[in-house]
Amino acid sequence: MKKEIFTFKRLVLVIATTVFSFSSSTTAFFTMGLKSLIWLAVAAVFYFLPFAIINSEFTSAYPKSQSSLYDWLADNLSAKIAFITTFIWYASYFVWMTSLFLKLWIPFGLLIFGKDISQMTTIFGVSAKMVLTILTIFGIVMLTTIINRGFLKIAKLMYVSSILMIGLLILTVGTNLILSLSHPDMILPNLKKAATSKTFFETTNLTGFISQLPFLIFAITAFGGLDTVSSLVEKVGNQHNKFSKALLAGGGIVLIFYFLAIVSWSMGTTVTTNTQTHLGNLMYALMSQLARNIAPNSPLISELYVRYTALVMFTAYLALLATIGYAPLKVLLHAGNRQIFPDKLLKTNENGIHFKAVRAQAMIIGAFVLLVSVGTPLVTTLYNQLTLMTNLARSLPYLLVATAYPFFKEKFTSDYLKLVKHSAVARVLASSVVMTVLLAIGFEIYTTIVSNGVIATLFLIIGPLIFAILANYLYERKANEINPLRRSRQSNS
């Protein structure tokens, strides 16, 4: 990677803003108030910081690996477990990509028209549903073109998105700070209200402390992205020897970002909502309200705040889609010693991109988008259930990586960034990640049973299970093709 794209400082910035999610900070504030900081702190101490250390050591030990996650698990657990885990990991990102493409034009509409065009009936006399479908297909083609032009283009998009995100954070924290200092008598009442208000998750079946439990899985996913960033280690050129330190530095900055964002919202903003406010447009509603608080007689300021937020989120979606459209697919294709998939999918263009695989991925996502846009009950239900299981499927690889870590510490003797010297400490870190993720999964399943019933819970579990069965089939089929003696023994048995 060229030096001007990924100096150490830029690398830290990109890592921090890839993991930090502005929408997660506003959602945390809105749903849990200051109580969200407690759960984010729990997730940080018992999951994020140990997982950052584990990722840092793995990326330091495998600086040239193109299949990061797979190599970590294959070398320290087994090749079969590694492939199945990598396949589930990719599948969860595939579903997420489809969801993001469907949401891509919400910030675009706010940026250009100042309104959510997904809520409109017609656009320029044409069905809004048709226009959004066409725009989404166009977005898929545009992102596929960016990916096929090479990682340099993706890196530039990531860096631009990072700069804009920092600007949005400064705008938010700064405005809330000005509001707080101009009304110092309201700081303590606002903080008290943010600390004692009911949680968003409270229902007749979920009350008190129990109603906070669903937030743990959200807190863990709010720190998501380290796995994707870690898979780019071989792409950072001369900075690969500093990548592990950049991961840790970026992780520390993420914690600061979340703290600043949530505390500043709690100090300076009293939330008022209406029937049109939901988690999808929450951040725009909060930014509009923040602008009205700082300049009550200036609609222009409110427009600027909302449109800048939309610009940041549109750019962030593009950068995120380009990154997850490239990195997980790259890891999956290089998994299994490149033996699982047809040779034509492994061909690269002059930019080093598996262009045929990227094109196939785009076509499948496009088909999903068209099916969802048609809106038949069966397809819509299926898509909603796939989306429901995404958090669970994304968390499973974290369990396996943490499980592999103590074995890695015992087996790997080459030179790398050894942050942990003793095997007992390695086991503590791994156990902390595993237990935290298992608790979050348990809470997710429990609250899904209570709130949505057994059927929704079964889909929550069946999704990753189906992907695991499919991955196992692909792996076993190839293993039998490669090893005729094994196939002969299986047929005789």
Tab-separated table of C-alpha atoms in Angstrom:
chain	number	residue	atom	x	y	z
A	1	MET	CA	0.000	0.000	0.000
A	2	LYS	CA	1.326	3.433	-0.818
A	3	LYS	CA	2.664	5.344	2.120
A	4	GLU	CA	0.392	8.342	1.635
A	5	ILE	CA	-2.664	6.116	2.071
A	6	PHE	CA	-1.656	4.169	5.163
A	7	THR	CA	0.826	5.920	7.362
A	8	PHE	CA	0.582	4.715	10.957
A	9	LYS	CA	-1.629	7.655	11.973
A	10	ARG	CA	-3.976	7.138	9.035
A	11	LEU	CA	-4.096	3.426	9.760
A	12	VAL	CA	-5.124	4.091	13.375
A	13	LEU	CA	-7.754	6.586	12.190
A	14	VAL	CA	-9.244	4.148	9.656
A	15	ILE	CA	-9.336	1.304	12.205
A	16	ALA	CA	-10.965	3.516	14.852
A	17	THR	CA	-13.667	4.902	12.557
A	18	THR	CA	-14.319	1.485	10.992
A	19	VAL	CA	-15.103	0.017	14.410
A	20	PHE	CA	-16.807	3.113	15.842
A	21	SER	CA	-20.382	3.548	14.646
A	22	PHE	CA	-22.060	6.941	14.996
A	23	SER	CA	-25.469	5.333	14.558
A	24	SER	CA	-24.629	2.885	17.368
A	25	SER	CA	-23.750	5.787	19.683
A	26	THR	CA	-27.084	7.534	19.027
A	27	THR	CA	-28.978	4.243	19.348
A	28	ALA	CA	-27.207	3.494	22.641
A	29	PHE	CA	-28.104	6.940	23.989
A	30	PHE	CA	-31.715	6.730	22.824
A	31	THR	CA	-32.416	3.160	23.975
A	32	MET	CA	-30.458	3.048	27.235
A	33	GLY	CA	-29.295	6.556	28.114
A	34	LEU	CA	-26.277	6.631	30.426
A	35	LYS	CA	-26.942	3.017	31.376
A	36	SER	CA	-25.567	2.134	27.944
A	37	LEU	CA	-22.111	3.163	29.171
A	38	ILE	CA	-22.220	0.440	31.821
A	39	TRP	CA	-22.982	-2.238	29.249
A	40	LEU	CA	-20.480	-0.808	26.764
A	41	ALA	CA	-17.890	-0.850	29.564
A	42	VAL	CA	-18.743	-4.503	30.310
A	43	ALA	CA	-18.431	-5.356	26.606
A	44	ALA	CA	-15.174	-3.377	26.380
A	45	VAL	CA	-13.493	-4.913	29.444
A	46	PHE	CA	-14.606	-8.514	28.985
A	47	TYR	CA	-14.866	-8.706	25.194
A	48	PHE	CA	-13.432	-5.853	23.149
A	49	LEU	CA	-10.052	-5.273	24.849
A	50	PRO	CA	-9.230	-9.011	25.160
A	51	PHE	CA	-10.366	-9.578	21.579
A	52	ALA	CA	-8.257	-6.626	20.376
A	53	ILE	CA	-5.198	-8.153	22.072
A	54	ILE	CA	-5.964	-11.562	20.542
A	55	ASN	CA	-6.425	-10.029	17.071
A	56	SER	CA	-3.251	-7.986	17.458
A	57	GLU	CA	-1.181	-11.083	18.213
A	58	PHE	CA	-2.739	-13.096	15.391
A	59	THR	CA	-2.198	-10.333	12.808
A	60	SER	CA	1.386	-9.895	14.033
A	61	ALA	CA	2.031	-13.625	13.701
A	62	TYR	CA	0.361	-13.852	10.261
A	63	PRO	CA	1.304	-10.514	8.617
A	64	LYS	CA	1.162	-11.811	5.027
A	65	SER	CA	-1.887	-14.025	5.335
A	66	GLN	CA	-4.605	-13.491	2.734
A	67	SER	CA	-7.046	-15.748	4.564
A	68	SER	CA	-6.461	-14.398	8.091
A	69	LEU	CA	-9.389	-15.911	10.028
A	70	TYR	CA	-9.064	-19.263	8.248
A	71	ASP	CA	-5.312	-19.542	8.849
A	72	TRP	CA	-5.676	-18.633	12.531
A	73	LEU	CA	-8.217	-21.416	13.072
A	74	ALA	CA	-6.753	-24.008	10.673
A	75	ASP	CA	-3.300	-23.856	12.258
A	76	ASN	CA	-4.588	-23.991	15.831
A	77	LEU	CA	-7.875	-25.945	15.717
A	78	SER	CA	-8.570	-27.761	12.443
A	79	ALA	CA	-8.942	-27.008	8.742
A	80	LYS	CA	-12.549	-28.186	8.743
A	81	ILE	CA	-13.568	-25.999	11.685
A	82	ALA	CA	-11.691	-23.106	10.065
A	83	PHE	CA	-13.550	-23.422	6.762
A	84	ILE	CA	-16.994	-23.810	8.344
A	85	THR	CA	-16.369	-20.795	10.587
A	86	THR	CA	-15.086	-18.701	7.679
A	87	PHE	CA	-18.127	-19.641	5.586
A	88	ILE	CA	-20.557	-18.645	8.375
A	89	TRP	CA	-18.576	-15.411	8.860
A	90	TYR	CA	-18.831	-14.591	5.157
A	91	ALA	CA	-22.528	-15.539	4.992
A	92	SER	CA	-23.374	-13.159	7.845
A	93	TYR	CA	-21.585	-10.328	6.049
A	94	PHE	CA	-23.370	-11.223	2.810
A	95	VAL	CA	-26.773	-10.817	4.491
A	96	TRP	CA	-25.588	-7.590	6.100
A	97	MET	CA	-24.410	-6.271	2.723
A	98	THR	CA	-27.862	-6.864	1.259
A	99	SER	CA	-29.428	-4.995	4.173
A	100	LEU	CA	-26.991	-2.086	3.800
A	101	PHE	CA	-27.631	-1.789	0.066
A	102	LEU	CA	-31.344	-1.525	0.786
A	103	LYS	CA	-30.646	1.300	3.279
A	104	LEU	CA	-28.009	3.091	1.188
A	105	TRP	CA	-30.401	5.584	-0.382
A	106	ILE	CA	-31.941	6.821	2.870
A	107	PRO	CA	-28.956	9.118	3.625
A	108	PHE	CA	-28.645	9.913	-0.089
A	109	GLY	CA	-32.266	11.125	-0.174
A	110	LEU	CA	-31.725	13.218	2.952
A	111	LEU	CA	-28.560	14.682	1.456
A	112	ILE	CA	-30.119	15.621	-1.884
A	113	PHE	CA	-33.809	16.175	-1.080
A	114	GLY	CA	-33.722	16.736	2.671
A	115	LYS	CA	-36.190	13.886	3.237
A	116	ASP	CA	-36.283	10.096	3.496
A	117	ILE	CA	-37.222	9.066	-0.052
A	118	SER	CA	-37.921	5.499	1.110
A	119	GLN	CA	-41.050	6.867	2.823
A	120	MET	CA	-42.297	8.610	-0.346
A	121	THR	CA	-44.988	7.117	-2.611
A	122	THR	CA	-43.632	8.523	-5.871
A	123	ILE	CA	-40.414	10.224	-6.979
A	124	PHE	CA	-40.775	12.529	-9.975
A	125	GLY	CA	-44.049	10.783	-10.809
A	126	VAL	CA	-42.511	7.296	-10.753
A	127	SER	CA	-43.166	4.656	-8.095
A	128	ALA	CA	-40.705	5.247	-5.249
A	129	LYS	CA	-40.306	1.488	-4.817
A	130	MET	CA	-39.221	1.128	-8.441
A	131	VAL	CA	-36.839	4.093	-8.229
A	132	LEU	CA	-35.238	2.742	-5.036
A	133	THR	CA	-34.829	-0.703	-6.561
A	134	ILE	CA	-33.112	0.781	-9.632
A	135	LEU	CA	-30.896	2.959	-7.422
A	136	THR	CA	-29.963	-0.036	-5.290
A	137	ILE	CA	-28.976	-2.079	-8.350
A	138	PHE	CA	-26.967	0.930	-9.537
A	139	GLY	CA	-25.279	1.061	-6.114
A	140	ILE	CA	-24.322	-2.611	-6.386
A	141	VAL	CA	-22.798	-2.017	-9.827
A	142	MET	CA	-20.970	1.105	-8.595
A	143	LEU	CA	-19.489	-0.662	-5.547
A	144	THR	CA	-18.500	-3.672	-7.645
A	145	THR	CA	-16.640	-1.335	-10.013
A	146	ILE	CA	-14.828	0.327	-7.088
A	147	ILE	CA	-13.801	-3.048	-5.632
A	148	ASN	CA	-12.551	-4.319	-9.001
A	149	ARG	CA	-10.332	-1.252	-9.358
A	150	GLY	CA	-8.260	-2.522	-6.450
A	151	PHE	CA	-7.702	-2.068	-2.756
A	152	LEU	CA	-6.098	1.349	-3.269
A	153	LYS	CA	-9.512	2.771	-4.245
A	154	ILE	CA	-11.175	1.075	-1.271
A	155	ALA	CA	-8.509	2.484	1.057
A	156	LYS	CA	-9.030	6.023	-0.246
A	157	LEU	CA	-12.779	5.687	0.288
A	158	MET	CA	-12.186	4.396	3.826
A	159	TYR	CA	-9.902	7.346	4.598
A	160	VAL	CA	-12.331	9.964	3.243
A	161	SER	CA	-15.114	8.343	5.272
A	162	SER	CA	-12.899	8.460	8.386
A	163	ILE	CA	-12.232	12.192	8.021
A	164	LEU	CA	-15.946	12.948	7.565
A	165	MET	CA	-16.840	10.770	10.570
A	166	ILE	CA	-14.377	12.628	12.792
A	167	GLY	CA	-15.975	15.890	11.628
A	168	LEU	CA	-19.435	14.607	12.576
A	169	LEU	CA	-18.220	13.521	16.011
A	170	ILE	CA	-16.606	16.931	16.620
A	171	LEU	CA	-19.811	18.673	15.480
A	172	THR	CA	-21.964	16.545	17.789
A	173	VAL	CA	-19.765	16.708	20.891
A	174	GLY	CA	-18.957	20.388	20.341
A	175	THR	CA	-22.581	21.464	19.909
A	176	ASN	CA	-23.721	19.474	22.943
A	177	LEU	CA	-20.872	20.979	24.964
A	178	ILE	CA	-21.872	24.507	23.935
A	179	LEU	CA	-25.473	23.774	24.924
A	180	SER	CA	-24.339	22.404	28.281
A	181	LEU	CA	-22.094	25.361	29.068
A	182	SER	CA	-24.792	27.846	28.040
A	183	HIS	CA	-27.255	26.155	30.424
A	184	PRO	CA	-25.051	24.765	33.214
A	185	ASP	CA	-28.046	24.404	35.523
A	186	MET	CA	-29.453	21.745	33.141
A	187	ILE	CA	-26.373	19.498	33.063
A	188	LEU	CA	-27.156	17.533	36.229
A	189	PRO	CA	-30.914	17.207	35.516
A	190	ASN	CA	-30.157	15.993	31.987
A	191	LEU	CA	-27.595	13.483	33.268
A	192	LYS	CA	-30.007	12.272	35.953
A	193	LYS	CA	-32.777	11.815	33.389
A	194	ALA	CA	-30.417	9.937	31.051
A	195	ALA	CA	-29.349	7.687	33.923
A	196	THR	CA	-32.799	6.872	35.299
A	197	SER	CA	-35.127	6.799	32.278
A	198	LYS	CA	-36.749	3.537	31.195
A	199	THR	CA	-34.932	1.438	28.643
A	200	PHE	CA	-36.224	1.149	25.090
A	201	PHE	CA	-36.474	-2.631	25.466
A	202	GLU	CA	-38.960	-2.618	28.354
A	203	THR	CA	-42.202	-4.478	27.657
A	204	THR	CA	-44.806	-6.245	29.758
A	205	ASN	CA	-42.583	-9.348	29.599
A	206	LEU	CA	-39.223	-7.573	29.940
A	207	THR	CA	-38.941	-5.192	32.875
A	208	GLY	CA	-36.262	-3.781	35.141
A	209	PHE	CA	-32.770	-5.228	34.852
A	210	ILE	CA	-33.959	-8.022	32.545
A	211	SER	CA	-34.986	-5.426	29.952
A	212	GLN	CA	-31.360	-4.318	29.705
A	213	LEU	CA	-30.028	-7.752	28.796
A	214	PRO	CA	-30.748	-7.484	25.023
A	215	PHE	CA	-28.366	-4.540	24.927
A	216	LEU	CA	-25.317	-6.748	25.593
A	217	ILE	CA	-25.388	-8.303	22.109
A	218	PHE	CA	-25.817	-4.770	20.737
A	219	ALA	CA	-22.840	-3.589	22.836
A	220	ILE	CA	-20.680	-6.372	21.422
A	221	THR	CA	-21.692	-5.657	17.822
A	222	ALA	CA	-21.080	-1.929	18.470
A	223	PHE	CA	-17.428	-2.955	18.741
A	224	GLY	CA	-17.652	-5.101	15.614
A	225	GLY	CA	-15.312	-4.633	12.696
A	226	LEU	CA	-11.983	-5.748	14.161
A	227	ASP	CA	-12.353	-9.076	12.367
A	228	THR	CA	-12.824	-7.343	8.999
A	229	VAL	CA	-10.021	-4.848	9.561
A	230	SER	CA	-7.683	-7.630	10.687
A	231	SER	CA	-8.251	-9.443	7.387
A	232	LEU	CA	-6.610	-6.511	5.567
A	233	VAL	CA	-3.224	-6.853	7.283
A	234	GLU	CA	-1.389	-8.041	4.150
A	235	LYS	CA	-2.652	-4.979	2.238
A	236	VAL	CA	-0.982	-2.276	4.321
A	237	GLY	CA	2.496	-2.585	2.815
A	238	ASN	CA	5.318	-1.398	5.039
A	239	GLN	CA	2.876	-0.755	7.864
A	240	HIS	CA	2.125	-4.467	8.421
A	241	ASN	CA	4.761	-4.643	11.161
A	242	LYS	CA	2.864	-1.893	13.015
A	243	PHE	CA	-0.621	-3.185	12.246
A	244	SER	CA	-1.054	-4.922	15.610
A	245	LYS	CA	-0.149	-1.757	17.512
A	246	ALA	CA	-2.488	0.227	15.270
A	247	LEU	CA	-5.303	-2.205	16.155
A	248	LEU	CA	-4.756	-1.588	19.869
A	249	ALA	CA	-4.423	2.185	19.461
A	250	GLY	CA	-7.547	2.296	17.289
A	251	GLY	CA	-9.433	0.190	19.836
A	252	GLY	CA	-8.577	2.633	22.621
A	253	ILE	CA	-9.776	5.560	20.515
A	254	VAL	CA	-13.083	3.768	19.835
A	255	LEU	CA	-13.762	3.609	23.582
A	256	ILE	CA	-13.068	7.350	23.873
A	257	PHE	CA	-15.376	8.101	20.934
A	258	TYR	CA	-18.300	6.188	22.437
A	259	PHE	CA	-17.801	7.801	25.840
A	260	LEU	CA	-17.635	11.332	24.397
A	261	ALA	CA	-20.649	10.822	22.129
A	262	ILE	CA	-22.996	9.295	24.737
A	263	VAL	CA	-22.005	11.601	27.610
A	264	SER	CA	-22.280	14.708	25.420
A	265	TRP	CA	-25.753	13.644	24.223
A	266	SER	CA	-26.785	13.003	27.826
A	267	MET	CA	-25.505	16.404	29.011
A	268	GLY	CA	-26.827	18.607	26.252
A	269	THR	CA	-29.896	17.053	24.661
A	270	THR	CA	-33.350	16.251	25.992
A	271	VAL	CA	-34.862	13.699	23.650
A	272	THR	CA	-38.261	14.375	22.145
A	273	THR	CA	-39.662	11.926	19.612
A	274	ASN	CA	-42.721	11.561	17.419
A	275	THR	CA	-44.455	8.695	15.673
A	276	GLN	CA	-42.133	9.046	12.661
A	277	THR	CA	-38.986	8.562	14.740
A	278	HIS	CA	-37.579	5.029	14.728
A	279	LEU	CA	-34.134	3.428	15.084
A	280	GLY	CA	-33.563	3.721	11.323
A	281	ASN	CA	-33.848	7.528	11.191
A	282	LEU	CA	-33.001	8.232	14.839
A	283	MET	CA	-29.593	9.818	14.256
A	284	TYR	CA	-31.050	12.314	11.779
A	285	ALA	CA	-33.883	13.201	14.173
A	286	LEU	CA	-31.386	13.753	16.995
A	287	MET	CA	-29.107	15.903	14.834
A	288	SER	CA	-32.094	17.974	13.685
A	289	GLN	CA	-33.167	18.443	17.294
A	290	LEU	CA	-29.609	19.337	18.288
A	291	ALA	CA	-29.520	22.031	15.596
A	292	ARG	CA	-32.886	23.425	16.734
A	293	ASN	CA	-31.589	23.570	20.290
A	294	ILE	CA	-28.489	25.530	19.311
A	295	ALA	CA	-30.280	27.755	16.755
A	296	PRO	CA	-34.063	27.632	17.371
A	297	ASN	CA	-34.840	30.352	14.822
A	298	SER	CA	-32.675	29.067	11.980
A	299	PRO	CA	-34.112	26.232	9.859
A	300	LEU	CA	-31.000	26.484	7.691
A	301	ILE	CA	-28.787	25.281	10.547
A	302	SER	CA	-31.053	22.283	11.047
A	303	GLU	CA	-30.843	21.526	7.312
A	304	LEU	CA	-27.037	21.735	7.384
A	305	TYR	CA	-26.757	19.430	10.405
A	306	VAL	CA	-29.053	16.804	8.894
A	307	ARG	CA	-27.508	16.957	5.433
A	308	TYR	CA	-23.959	16.768	6.757
A	309	THR	CA	-24.979	13.736	8.829
A	310	ALA	CA	-26.499	12.207	5.692
A	311	LEU	CA	-23.293	12.901	3.730
A	312	VAL	CA	-21.205	11.219	6.423
A	313	MET	CA	-23.490	8.184	6.621
A	314	PHE	CA	-23.768	7.828	2.839
A	315	THR	CA	-19.974	7.899	2.529
A	316	ALA	CA	-19.643	5.537	5.522
A	317	TYR	CA	-22.070	3.068	3.916
A	318	LEU	CA	-20.100	3.197	0.652
A	319	ALA	CA	-16.788	2.621	2.444
A	320	LEU	CA	-18.257	-0.146	4.582
A	321	LEU	CA	-19.878	-1.878	1.616
A	322	ALA	CA	-16.645	-1.680	-0.377
A	323	THR	CA	-14.679	-3.113	2.567
A	324	ILE	CA	-17.026	-5.973	3.445
A	325	GLY	CA	-17.675	-6.647	-0.229
A	326	TYR	CA	-13.937	-7.225	-0.609
A	327	ALA	CA	-12.367	-8.528	2.612
A	328	PRO	CA	-14.648	-11.429	3.722
A	329	LEU	CA	-14.869	-12.717	0.126
A	330	LYS	CA	-11.073	-12.601	-0.202
A	331	VAL	CA	-10.651	-14.562	3.023
A	332	LEU	CA	-13.241	-17.167	1.964
A	333	LEU	CA	-11.680	-17.675	-1.479
A	334	HIS	CA	-8.220	-18.191	0.004
A	335	ALA	CA	-9.538	-20.555	2.675
A	336	GLY	CA	-8.983	-24.294	2.272
A	337	ASN	CA	-5.773	-23.823	0.288
A	338	ARG	CA	-7.871	-22.469	-2.576
A	339	GLN	CA	-9.272	-25.973	-3.195
A	340	ILE	CA	-12.957	-25.566	-2.348
A	341	PHE	CA	-14.088	-23.218	-5.124
A	342	PRO	CA	-13.790	-23.421	-8.940
A	343	ASP	CA	-10.550	-22.089	-10.423
A	344	LYS	CA	-12.409	-19.444	-12.432
A	345	LEU	CA	-13.541	-17.737	-9.214
A	346	LEU	CA	-9.906	-17.489	-8.104
A	347	LYS	CA	-8.735	-15.587	-11.190
A	348	THR	CA	-7.508	-12.055	-10.466
A	349	ASN	CA	-7.394	-8.934	-12.614
A	350	GLU	CA	-4.476	-6.524	-12.952
A	351	ASN	CA	-5.444	-4.984	-9.597
A	352	GLY	CA	-5.203	-8.293	-7.736
A	353	ILE	CA	-8.984	-8.601	-7.291
A	354	HIS	CA	-10.911	-11.857	-7.787
A	355	PHE	CA	-13.129	-10.048	-10.253
A	356	LYS	CA	-15.284	-13.009	-11.283
A	357	ALA	CA	-16.070	-13.837	-7.672
A	358	VAL	CA	-16.843	-10.186	-6.937
A	359	ARG	CA	-19.128	-10.106	-9.982
A	360	ALA	CA	-20.905	-13.315	-8.891
A	361	GLN	CA	-21.354	-11.874	-5.398
A	362	ALA	CA	-22.885	-8.713	-6.879
A	363	MET	CA	-25.283	-10.706	-9.054
A	364	ILE	CA	-26.533	-12.771	-6.100
A	365	ILE	CA	-26.998	-9.646	-3.955
A	366	GLY	CA	-28.828	-8.004	-6.872
A	367	ALA	CA	-31.141	-11.012	-7.115
A	368	PHE	CA	-31.842	-10.790	-3.383
A	369	VAL	CA	-32.639	-7.085	-3.714
A	370	LEU	CA	-35.040	-7.721	-6.596
A	371	LEU	CA	-36.803	-10.503	-4.690
A	372	VAL	CA	-37.139	-8.386	-1.548
A	373	SER	CA	-38.364	-5.439	-3.656
A	374	VAL	CA	-41.108	-7.589	-5.160
A	375	GLY	CA	-42.281	-7.933	-1.590
A	376	THR	CA	-43.954	-11.342	-1.648
A	377	PRO	CA	-44.754	-12.472	1.910
A	378	LEU	CA	-42.556	-15.592	1.687
A	379	VAL	CA	-39.453	-13.744	0.467
A	380	THR	CA	-39.939	-10.848	2.887
A	381	THR	CA	-40.339	-13.254	5.830
A	382	LEU	CA	-37.265	-15.218	4.765
A	383	TYR	CA	-35.180	-12.060	4.443
A	384	ASN	CA	-36.346	-10.760	7.830
A	385	GLN	CA	-35.385	-14.057	9.466
A	386	LEU	CA	-31.971	-14.024	7.782
A	387	THR	CA	-31.432	-10.491	9.063
A	388	LEU	CA	-32.509	-11.592	12.545
A	389	MET	CA	-29.787	-14.224	12.700
A	390	THR	CA	-26.986	-11.952	11.448
A	391	ASN	CA	-25.808	-10.803	14.891
A	392	LEU	CA	-25.687	-14.397	16.107
A	393	ALA	CA	-23.822	-15.623	13.008
A	394	ARG	CA	-21.302	-12.773	13.222
A	395	SER	CA	-20.568	-13.512	16.875
A	396	LEU	CA	-19.764	-17.211	16.360
A	397	PRO	CA	-16.332	-16.609	14.725
A	398	TYR	CA	-15.362	-14.484	17.749
A	399	LEU	CA	-15.911	-17.576	19.916
A	400	LEU	CA	-13.727	-19.754	17.712
A	401	VAL	CA	-10.909	-17.206	17.384
A	402	ALA	CA	-10.815	-16.836	21.179
A	403	THR	CA	-10.895	-20.626	21.575
A	404	ALA	CA	-7.934	-20.987	19.197
A	405	TYR	CA	-5.854	-18.362	20.989
A	406	PRO	CA	-4.470	-20.487	23.893
A	407	PHE	CA	-3.486	-23.245	21.408
A	408	PHE	CA	-1.800	-20.609	19.248
A	409	LYS	CA	0.194	-19.365	22.275
A	410	GLU	CA	1.440	-22.894	22.974
A	411	LYS	CA	2.333	-23.772	19.364
A	412	PHE	CA	3.519	-20.550	17.715
A	413	THR	CA	7.178	-19.835	18.476
A	414	SER	CA	8.202	-17.458	15.662
A	415	ASP	CA	8.843	-13.776	16.281
A	416	TYR	CA	5.679	-11.674	16.673
A	417	LEU	CA	4.142	-9.046	18.932
A	418	LYS	CA	3.898	-10.977	22.204
A	419	LEU	CA	1.589	-8.858	24.318
A	420	VAL	CA	0.780	-11.795	26.581
A	421	LYS	CA	3.731	-13.682	28.073
A	422	HIS	CA	2.037	-16.354	30.180
A	423	SER	CA	-0.297	-19.105	28.986
A	424	ALA	CA	-2.544	-18.614	32.027
A	425	VAL	CA	-3.202	-15.002	31.008
A	426	ALA	CA	-3.945	-16.141	27.442
A	427	ARG	CA	-6.531	-18.587	28.780
A	428	VAL	CA	-8.114	-15.851	30.912
A	429	LEU	CA	-8.414	-13.511	27.904
A	430	ALA	CA	-9.853	-16.264	25.722
A	431	SER	CA	-12.307	-17.355	28.424
A	432	SER	CA	-13.427	-13.767	28.937
A	433	VAL	CA	-14.296	-13.357	25.255
A	434	VAL	CA	-16.010	-16.755	25.048
A	435	MET	CA	-18.095	-16.254	28.191
A	436	THR	CA	-19.143	-12.712	27.234
A	437	VAL	CA	-20.225	-13.731	23.742
A	438	LEU	CA	-22.041	-16.820	25.064
A	439	LEU	CA	-23.888	-14.680	27.601
A	440	ALA	CA	-24.853	-12.204	24.875
A	441	ILE	CA	-26.106	-15.039	22.648
A	442	GLY	CA	-28.025	-16.495	25.581
A	443	PHE	CA	-29.658	-13.134	26.330
A	444	GLU	CA	-30.511	-12.708	22.641
A	445	ILE	CA	-32.176	-16.120	22.476
A	446	TYR	CA	-34.028	-15.589	25.767
A	447	THR	CA	-35.396	-12.170	24.835
A	448	THR	CA	-36.355	-13.414	21.363
A	449	ILE	CA	-38.358	-16.250	22.956
A	450	VAL	CA	-40.071	-13.829	25.353
A	451	SER	CA	-40.744	-11.089	22.790
A	452	ASN	CA	-41.198	-12.903	19.463
A	453	GLY	CA	-41.955	-16.517	20.317
A	454	VAL	CA	-40.404	-19.902	19.640
A	455	ILE	CA	-40.620	-19.756	15.821
A	456	ALA	CA	-38.515	-16.573	15.605
A	457	THR	CA	-36.025	-18.130	18.024
A	458	LEU	CA	-35.745	-21.259	15.888
A	459	PHE	CA	-34.939	-19.109	12.833
A	460	LEU	CA	-32.360	-17.271	14.927
A	461	ILE	CA	-30.567	-20.579	15.502
A	462	ILE	CA	-31.384	-22.348	12.219
A	463	GLY	CA	-29.746	-19.640	10.065
A	464	PRO	CA	-26.144	-20.247	11.229
A	465	LEU	CA	-26.879	-23.993	11.372
A	466	ILE	CA	-27.893	-24.075	7.688
A	467	PHE	CA	-24.747	-22.184	6.702
A	468	ALA	CA	-22.655	-24.605	8.784
A	469	ILE	CA	-24.265	-27.632	7.074
A	470	LEU	CA	-23.668	-26.105	3.620
A	471	ALA	CA	-20.036	-25.323	4.481
A	472	ASN	CA	-19.508	-28.847	5.792
A	473	TYR	CA	-20.968	-30.275	2.558
A	474	LEU	CA	-18.614	-28.164	0.394
A	475	TYR	CA	-15.617	-29.114	2.515
A	476	GLU	CA	-16.394	-32.846	2.603
A	477	ARG	CA	-17.136	-32.979	-1.119
A	478	LYS	CA	-13.776	-31.446	-1.954
A	479	ALA	CA	-11.975	-33.589	0.599
A	480	ASN	CA	-13.405	-36.730	-1.033
A	481	GLU	CA	-12.374	-35.513	-4.495
A	482	ILE	CA	-8.821	-34.863	-3.312
A	483	ASN	CA	-8.516	-38.108	-1.353
A	484	PRO	CA	-9.840	-41.102	-3.375
A	485	LEU	CA	-8.764	-43.553	-0.638
A	486	ARG	CA	-10.971	-41.770	1.890
A	487	ARG	CA	-13.906	-41.851	-0.569
A	488	SER	CA	-13.389	-45.587	-1.078
A	489	ARG	CA	-13.427	-46.251	2.660
A	490	GLN	CA	-16.611	-44.198	3.094
A	491	SER	CA	-18.397	-46.117	0.319
A	492	ASN	CA	-17.343	-49.480	1.805
A	493	SER	CA	-18.574	-48.472	5.249
